Short mmCIF file of C-alpha atoms in Angstrom, two decimals:
data_model
loop_
_atom_site.label_atom_id
_atom_site.label_comp_id
_atom_site.label_asym_id
_atom_site.label_seq_id
_atom_site.Cartn_x
_atom_site.Cartn_y
_atom_site.Cartn_z
CA UNK A 1 0.15 -0.23 -0.01
CA UNK A 2 3.01 2.52 1.08
CA UNK A 3 4.50 1.76 -2.61
CA UNK A 4 1.29 2.46 -4.50
CA UNK A 5 0.81 5.53 -2.67
CA UNK A 6 4.20 6.81 -2.96
CA UNK A 7 4.13 5.99 -6.89
CA UNK A 8 0.84 7.97 -6.75
CA UNK A 9 2.51 10.63 -5.03
CA UNK A 10 5.33 10.81 -7.18
CA UNK A 11 3.06 10.75 -10.51
CA UNK A 12 0.90 13.59 -9.19
CA UNK A 13 4.19 15.68 -8.76
CA UNK A 14 5.53 15.13 -11.68
CA UNK A 15 2.05 15.96 -13.51
CA UNK A 16 1.62 19.21 -10.84
CA UNK A 17 4.87 20.26 -11.96
CA UNK A 18 4.09 19.50 -15.82
CA UNK A 19 0.86 22.13 -15.31
CA UNK A 20 3.33 24.37 -13.55
CA UNK A 21 5.64 24.22 -16.28
CA UNK A 22 2.77 24.80 -19.19
CA UNK A 23 1.54 27.74 -16.81
CA UNK A 24 4.81 29.13 -16.60
CA UNK A 25 5.40 29.24 -20.37
CA UNK A 26 2.09 30.65 -21.32
CA UNK A 27 2.91 32.97 -18.67
CA UNK A 28 5.88 33.87 -20.85
CA UNK A 29 3.96 33.94 -24.20
CA UNK A 30 1.20 36.23 -22.07
CA UNK A 31 3.63 38.03 -20.82
CA UNK A 32 5.53 38.55 -24.65
CA UNK A 33 1.87 38.87 -26.05
CA UNK A 34 1.14 41.95 -23.57
CA UNK A 35 4.90 43.71 -24.18
CA UNK A 36 4.23 43.36 -27.93
CA UNK A 37 0.46 44.51 -27.36
CA UNK A 38 1.84 47.70 -25.46
CA UNK A 39 4.36 48.32 -28.29
CA UNK A 40 1.59 48.07 -30.29
CA UNK A 41 -0.18 50.51 -28.90
CA UNK A 42 3.01 52.95 -27.92
CA UNK A 43 3.07 52.80 -32.51
CA UNK A 44 0.08 53.40 -32.79
CA UNK A 45 -0.36 56.44 -30.06
CA UNK A 46 3.49 57.64 -31.86
CA UNK A 47 1.44 57.39 -35.45
CA UNK A 48 -1.70 59.27 -33.82
CA UNK A 49 0.13 61.85 -32.82
CA UNK A 50 2.12 62.36 -36.20
CA UNK A 51 -1.45 62.30 -37.88
CA UNK A 52 -2.94 65.01 -35.42
CA UNK A 53 0.22 67.36 -36.27
CA UNK A 54 -0.35 66.70 -39.77
CA UNK A 55 -3.96 66.89 -39.63
CA UNK A 56 -2.65 70.87 -37.70
CA UNK A 57 0.10 71.09 -40.47
CA UNK A 58 -2.95 70.78 -43.08
CA UNK A 59 -4.65 73.38 -41.36
CA UNK A 60 -2.62 75.88 -40.89
CA UNK A 61 -1.92 75.45 -44.88
CA UNK A 62 -5.55 75.79 -45.16
CA UNK A 63 -5.41 78.87 -43.24
CA UNK A 64 -2.46 80.06 -45.12
CA UNK A 65 -4.14 79.38 -48.18
CA UNK A 66 -7.19 81.46 -47.26
CA UNK A 67 -4.56 84.14 -46.74
CA UNK A 68 -2.93 83.96 -49.81
CA UNK A 69 -6.52 84.05 -51.40
CA UNK A 70 -7.38 87.29 -50.07
CA UNK A 71 -3.63 89.06 -50.88
CA UNK A 72 -3.96 87.39 -54.51
CA UNK A 73 -7.42 89.13 -54.86
CA UNK A 74 -5.89 92.41 -53.32
CA UNK A 75 -3.03 92.57 -55.38
CA UNK A 76 -5.25 90.96 -58.59
CA UNK A 77 -7.21 94.41 -58.11
CA UNK A 78 -3.92 96.58 -57.75
CA UNK A 79 -2.61 94.91 -61.10
CA UNK A 80 -5.68 95.85 -62.48
CA UNK A 81 -5.84 99.31 -61.45
CA UNK A 82 -2.18 99.48 -62.81
CA UNK A 83 -3.57 98.19 -66.03
CA UNK A 84 -5.89 100.48 -66.61
CA UNK A 85 -3.67 103.25 -65.75
CA UNK A 86 -0.89 101.58 -67.98
CA UNK A 87 -4.01 101.31 -71.14
CA UNK A 88 -4.05 105.24 -70.17
CA UNK A 89 -0.41 105.79 -70.93
CA UNK A 90 -0.35 104.00 -73.47
CA UNK A 91 -3.30 106.11 -74.99
CA UNK A 92 -1.73 109.20 -73.81
CA UNK A 93 1.29 107.95 -75.58
CA UNK A 94 -0.05 107.02 -79.24
CA UNK A 95 -1.46 110.71 -78.80
CA UNK A 96 1.73 112.16 -78.18
CA UNK A 97 2.86 110.36 -81.29
CA UNK A 98 0.29 111.51 -83.15
CA UNK A 99 1.10 114.96 -82.12
CA UNK A 100 4.86 114.59 -82.45
CA UNK A 101 4.03 113.37 -86.06
CA UNK A 102 1.65 116.43 -86.90
CA UNK A 103 4.70 118.95 -85.27
CA UNK A 104 7.35 116.87 -87.71
CA UNK A 105 5.11 117.89 -90.81
CA UNK A 106 4.74 121.09 -89.52
CA UNK A 107 8.64 121.54 -89.26
CA UNK A 108 9.28 119.85 -92.85
CA UNK A 109 6.60 122.53 -94.74
CA UNK A 110 8.28 125.52 -92.56
CA UNK A 111 11.62 124.40 -93.51
CA UNK A 112 10.08 123.89 -97.12
CA UNK A 113 9.18 127.58 -96.94
CA UNK A 114 12.15 128.68 -95.05
CA UNK A 115 13.61 126.96 -98.53
CA UNK A 116 11.66 128.24 -100.77
CA UNK A 117 11.72 131.72 -99.51
CA UNK A 118 15.79 131.79 -100.26
CA UNK A 119 15.79 130.00 -102.92
CA UNK A 120 13.37 133.18 -103.90
CA UNK A 121 15.83 135.62 -102.44
CA UNK A 122 18.59 133.90 -104.45
CA UNK A 123 16.42 134.78 -107.45
CA UNK A 124 16.46 138.18 -106.45
CA UNK A 125 19.68 138.21 -106.26
CA UNK A 126 20.45 136.55 -109.71
CA UNK A 127 17.78 139.31 -111.18
CA UNK A 128 19.64 142.06 -109.61
CA UNK A 129 23.45 141.09 -111.24
CA UNK A 130 21.77 140.52 -114.58
CA UNK A 131 20.41 143.96 -114.28
CA UNK A 132 24.17 145.16 -113.55
CA UNK A 133 24.97 143.29 -116.59
CA UNK A 134 23.78 146.53 -118.77
CA UNK A 135 25.70 149.11 -116.44
CA UNK A 136 28.97 146.89 -116.34
CA UNK A 137 31.73 145.82 -118.83
CA UNK A 138 30.52 142.94 -120.11
CA UNK A 139 32.92 140.57 -119.52
CA UNK A 140 33.54 141.59 -115.88
CA UNK A 141 29.81 141.30 -115.13
CA UNK A 142 29.78 137.82 -117.15
CA UNK A 143 32.87 136.34 -115.24
CA UNK A 144 31.33 138.31 -111.77
CA UNK A 145 27.86 135.99 -112.77
CA UNK A 146 29.60 133.06 -113.57
CA UNK A 147 31.03 133.45 -110.19
CA UNK A 148 27.75 134.26 -108.41
CA UNK A 149 25.71 131.53 -110.39
CA UNK A 150 28.20 129.11 -108.88
CA UNK A 151 27.72 130.76 -104.84
CA UNK A 152 24.58 130.17 -105.17
CA UNK A 153 24.39 127.01 -106.58
CA UNK A 154 26.87 126.54 -103.72
CA UNK A 155 25.50 127.81 -100.92
CA UNK A 156 21.68 126.17 -102.37
CA UNK A 157 23.15 122.59 -101.78
CA UNK A 158 24.43 123.32 -98.79
CA UNK A 159 21.28 124.79 -97.51
CA UNK A 160 19.33 121.75 -98.82
CA UNK A 161 21.90 119.40 -97.25
CA UNK A 162 21.95 121.36 -93.71
CA UNK A 163 18.38 121.45 -93.92
CA UNK A 164 18.15 117.80 -95.05
CA UNK A 165 20.50 116.64 -92.22
CA UNK A 166 18.65 118.47 -89.19
CA UNK A 167 15.55 116.99 -90.33
CA UNK A 168 16.52 113.12 -90.39
CA UNK A 169 18.17 113.58 -87.20
CA UNK A 170 15.81 115.28 -85.66
CA UNK A 171 13.51 112.23 -86.74
CA UNK A 172 15.69 109.68 -85.94
CA UNK A 173 16.27 110.96 -82.39
CA UNK A 174 12.44 111.87 -82.03
CA UNK A 175 12.22 107.56 -83.32
CA UNK A 176 14.31 105.82 -81.02
CA UNK A 177 12.85 107.88 -78.02
CA UNK A 178 9.69 106.61 -79.09
CA UNK A 179 10.42 103.38 -79.77
CA UNK A 180 12.72 102.92 -76.62
CA UNK A 181 9.73 104.02 -74.86
CA UNK A 182 7.15 102.19 -76.36
CA UNK A 183 8.88 99.05 -75.92
CA UNK A 184 9.49 99.52 -71.91
CA UNK A 185 5.58 99.97 -71.51
CA UNK A 186 4.87 97.39 -73.91
CA UNK A 187 7.01 94.91 -72.03
CA UNK A 188 5.92 96.06 -68.37
CA UNK A 189 2.02 95.12 -69.96
CA UNK A 190 3.48 92.05 -70.70
CA UNK A 191 4.48 91.18 -67.71
CA UNK A 192 1.58 92.50 -65.72
CA UNK A 193 -0.20 89.64 -67.93
CA UNK A 194 1.90 87.12 -67.56
CA UNK A 195 1.60 87.41 -63.72
CA UNK A 196 -2.15 88.29 -64.08
CA UNK A 197 -2.40 84.77 -65.65
CA UNK A 198 -0.14 83.09 -62.83
CA UNK A 199 -2.68 80.56 -60.21
CA UNK A 200 -3.07 83.24 -57.17
CA UNK A 201 -0.84 80.35 -54.62
CA UNK A 202 2.23 80.80 -57.10
CA UNK A 203 1.64 84.50 -57.99
CA UNK A 204 2.15 84.78 -54.26
CA UNK A 205 4.89 82.78 -53.95
CA UNK A 206 7.32 84.97 -56.91
CA UNK A 207 5.77 88.40 -55.42
CA UNK A 208 7.68 86.93 -51.61
#
């Protein structure tokens, strides 16, 4: 009886020991799972914090975009005002060009009139010389008239050259100035149009 009881106790102790080992192993497994869950939970919290930061960044960006939209609308309004001013300036510039062309035409007419008056004076001088021809020695008068004709021809050529040169210089200078001014204003208008065509956020980035 004692031997059987001892053997039974030994078997029970073995079973209990095995059960304890199993329980301990399960405890370790559960502890590992718990640690894994804690780690995953920490990662989830970290992800949540990152998401919250991204949401806050998105909200800040939305606010910035709203401010950019308001600023862009205001700037666009200013650009339209400037465009209107430039259009008016361009119209005034065209009017100035027309007035300048009219002035140049008047100058040409005046120069032509002065030239005609000069020619008339020279003709009168020739007529006077011809009248003197009758009262003086024929040879001397002939020589004098020939010299006078040469002088008249020379003075006429010089007068024509001076008038033509003056007119051409004035026209060249005025034309260059007008071309330069017109090109600058057209370039400015084209630049403003390109800026107006840009999306508001991109436009603000260029401005900033």
